Short mmCIF file of C-alpha atoms and ligand atoms in Angstrom, two decimals:
data_model
loop_
_atom_site.label_atom_id
_atom_site.label_comp_id
_atom_site.label_asym_id
_atom_site.label_seq_id
_atom_site.Cartn_x
_atom_site.Cartn_y
_atom_site.Cartn_z
CA MET A 729 25.62 -53.13 -10.39
CA PRO A 730 23.04 -52.59 -7.64
CA THR A 731 22.84 -54.78 -4.56
CA TYR A 732 19.58 -56.52 -3.74
CA THR A 733 18.66 -57.97 -0.37
CA LEU A 734 16.47 -61.04 -0.67
CA THR A 735 14.80 -63.27 1.88
CA VAL A 736 15.15 -66.85 0.67
CA ASN A 737 13.89 -69.74 2.79
CA GLY A 738 13.79 -67.45 5.81
CA ARG A 739 17.34 -66.17 5.46
CA GLN A 740 18.51 -62.85 4.13
CA ALA A 741 21.06 -62.70 1.36
CA ALA A 742 22.60 -59.74 -0.45
CA VAL A 743 23.53 -60.11 -4.10
CA MET A 744 24.94 -57.76 -6.69
CA ALA A 745 23.10 -58.22 -9.96
CA ASP A 746 21.99 -56.48 -13.10
CA PRO A 747 18.37 -55.36 -12.53
CA SER A 748 17.15 -57.53 -15.41
CA THR A 749 18.67 -60.74 -14.03
CA PRO A 750 15.91 -63.32 -13.53
CA LEU A 751 15.42 -64.57 -9.97
CA LEU A 752 16.19 -68.09 -11.25
CA TRP A 753 19.80 -67.17 -12.00
CA VAL A 754 20.25 -65.30 -8.74
CA LEU A 755 19.13 -68.45 -6.92
CA ARG A 756 21.26 -70.81 -8.97
CA ASP A 757 24.40 -68.80 -9.72
CA ASP A 758 24.69 -66.35 -6.83
CA LEU A 759 23.13 -68.33 -3.99
CA LYS A 760 24.17 -71.78 -5.33
CA MET A 761 20.67 -73.15 -4.81
CA THR A 762 20.47 -75.43 -7.81
CA GLY A 763 17.30 -77.31 -6.91
CA THR A 764 15.28 -74.86 -9.02
CA LYS A 765 15.65 -75.79 -12.68
CA TYR A 766 15.84 -74.00 -16.01
CA GLY A 767 13.60 -75.45 -18.68
CA CYS A 768 12.35 -72.92 -21.20
CA GLY A 769 13.12 -69.44 -19.91
CA ILE A 770 9.78 -68.10 -21.17
CA ALA A 771 7.35 -69.09 -18.39
CA ALA A 772 6.04 -72.00 -20.43
CA CYS A 773 7.17 -75.14 -18.57
CA GLY A 774 7.15 -74.58 -14.80
CA ALA A 775 10.56 -76.16 -14.09
CA CYS A 776 11.70 -72.93 -12.39
CA THR A 777 8.68 -72.55 -10.09
CA VAL A 778 9.32 -71.13 -6.61
CA LEU A 779 7.03 -69.41 -4.12
CA VAL A 780 7.23 -65.62 -4.23
CA GLY A 781 5.20 -64.02 -1.48
CA GLY A 782 3.53 -67.42 -1.11
CA VAL A 783 2.46 -67.58 -4.75
CA ALA A 784 3.80 -70.18 -7.20
CA SER A 785 5.85 -68.09 -9.62
CA ARG A 786 8.07 -68.62 -12.67
CA SER A 787 11.49 -67.47 -11.50
CA CYS A 788 12.88 -67.50 -15.06
CA VAL A 789 10.87 -64.41 -15.99
CA LEU A 790 10.95 -62.45 -12.73
CA PRO A 791 13.66 -59.77 -12.89
CA ILE A 792 15.39 -59.39 -9.56
CA SER A 793 14.56 -55.66 -9.61
CA LEU A 794 10.83 -56.50 -9.43
CA LEU A 795 11.05 -58.90 -6.48
CA GLY A 796 10.77 -56.16 -3.86
CA GLU A 797 10.18 -57.29 -0.28
CA ARG A 798 8.47 -60.54 -1.19
CA PRO A 799 10.02 -63.61 0.44
CA VAL A 800 11.16 -66.46 -1.77
CA VAL A 801 10.73 -70.11 -0.87
CA THR A 802 12.44 -72.83 -2.89
CA ILE A 803 12.54 -76.60 -3.08
CA GLU A 804 15.51 -76.58 -0.68
CA ALA A 805 13.14 -75.59 2.17
CA MET A 806 10.53 -78.26 1.53
CA ALA A 807 12.05 -80.95 3.74
CA THR A 808 11.36 -78.79 6.80
CA ASP A 809 8.03 -77.33 5.65
CA PRO A 810 4.99 -79.25 6.95
CA VAL A 811 3.14 -79.23 3.63
CA GLY A 812 6.36 -79.63 1.66
CA ARG A 813 7.37 -82.65 3.73
CA ARG A 814 3.97 -84.25 3.20
CA VAL A 815 4.10 -83.63 -0.55
CA GLN A 816 7.63 -85.02 -0.84
CA ASP A 817 6.65 -88.12 1.17
CA ALA A 818 3.67 -88.63 -1.15
CA TRP A 819 5.97 -88.20 -4.17
CA VAL A 820 8.25 -90.96 -2.86
CA SER A 821 5.50 -93.38 -1.85
CA THR A 822 3.74 -92.86 -5.20
CA ASP A 823 7.04 -93.32 -7.05
CA VAL A 824 6.34 -90.21 -9.13
CA VAL A 825 9.77 -89.33 -10.44
CA GLN A 826 11.28 -90.47 -13.70
CA CYS A 827 14.25 -88.29 -14.79
CA GLY A 828 13.38 -85.76 -12.08
CA TYR A 829 14.14 -82.59 -14.00
CA CYS A 830 10.67 -81.06 -13.75
CA GLN A 831 9.90 -82.27 -10.26
CA SER A 832 11.12 -79.32 -8.17
CA GLY A 833 8.70 -77.12 -10.04
CA GLN A 834 5.93 -79.71 -9.82
CA ILE A 835 6.36 -79.98 -6.05
CA MET A 836 6.44 -76.21 -5.51
CA THR A 837 3.24 -75.81 -7.52
CA ALA A 838 1.61 -78.66 -5.58
CA VAL A 839 2.66 -77.10 -2.26
CA ALA A 840 1.15 -73.75 -3.26
CA LEU A 841 -2.08 -75.53 -4.17
CA LEU A 842 -2.32 -77.52 -0.93
CA ARG A 843 -1.56 -74.47 1.19
CA ALA A 844 -4.41 -72.62 -0.48
CA VAL A 845 -6.79 -75.58 -0.86
CA PRO A 846 -5.99 -78.42 1.55
CA LYS A 847 -8.48 -80.84 -0.06
CA PRO A 848 -8.52 -79.94 -3.76
CA THR A 849 -10.87 -81.54 -6.25
CA ASP A 850 -9.46 -83.25 -9.32
CA ALA A 851 -10.48 -80.20 -11.34
CA GLN A 852 -8.61 -77.89 -8.98
CA ILE A 853 -5.53 -80.11 -9.15
CA GLU A 854 -5.71 -80.05 -12.94
CA GLN A 855 -6.14 -76.30 -13.03
CA SER A 856 -3.14 -75.70 -10.75
CA MET A 857 -0.81 -78.27 -12.26
CA GLY A 858 -1.75 -77.84 -15.92
CA GLY A 859 1.09 -75.41 -16.64
CA ASN A 860 3.84 -77.67 -15.32
CA ILE A 861 5.26 -79.74 -18.14
CA CYS A 862 6.83 -83.19 -17.63
CA ARG A 863 8.67 -84.55 -20.63
CA CYS A 864 8.67 -87.99 -19.01
CA GLY A 865 4.87 -87.96 -18.76
CA THR A 866 4.55 -88.54 -15.02
CA TYR A 867 1.28 -86.61 -14.90
CA VAL A 868 -0.91 -89.45 -13.62
CA ARG A 869 1.43 -90.19 -10.71
CA ILE A 870 1.82 -86.48 -9.89
CA ARG A 871 -1.91 -86.07 -9.57
CA GLN A 872 -2.23 -89.24 -7.49
CA ALA A 873 0.54 -88.06 -5.17
CA ILE A 874 -1.28 -84.75 -4.63
CA ARG A 875 -4.47 -86.65 -3.74
CA ASN A 876 -2.45 -88.81 -1.33
CA ALA A 877 -0.79 -85.78 0.28
CA ALA A 878 -4.19 -84.10 0.67
CA GLN A 879 -5.58 -87.14 2.48
CA PHE A 880 -3.08 -86.71 5.29
CA GLY A 881 -3.44 -82.93 5.55
S1 LIG B 101 12.12 -72.34 -17.09
FE1 LIG B 101 10.66 -71.02 -16.20
S2 LIG B 101 8.76 -71.71 -16.95
FE2 LIG B 101 10.24 -72.91 -18.02
S1 LIG B 102 10.27 -86.54 -14.56
FE1 LIG B 102 11.40 -86.17 -16.37
S2 LIG B 102 10.64 -84.26 -17.08
FE2 LIG B 102 9.34 -84.78 -15.46
#
């Protein structure tokens, strides 16, 4: 199996993997970073969202062989990321989480949005977050938390 060198949360890591292995499983199984979740495996739910080259991306459908030089940022780095910290604080103060399973992906998508558009409109929030599914139905609180995080940006 080939060896791939990745940059994840600012650190380099080398992993041996089949070229078709999705980034999600490299993160979870090889690098033991289990904050990124598996939901559907077909890019339909957003639970596995990470930043790839700064873009919110579905890690369940990104083969490791196609990652290239792009850096990966995961939920594990959000506590020390200025926007990530602000989003997580807003999540807590808005009491967003129910079961929590979808929330890593929700937060990573929200962080990508706020990095690109610090003061998003409701329509922009909806457009960015619309692909992230929450089986617990926390959508109203997620959107409120994004508005709250944007206020302090
Ligand atoms: S697990 Fe990747 S989008 Fe659902
Ligand atoms: S909080 Fe349970 S799936 Fe979103």
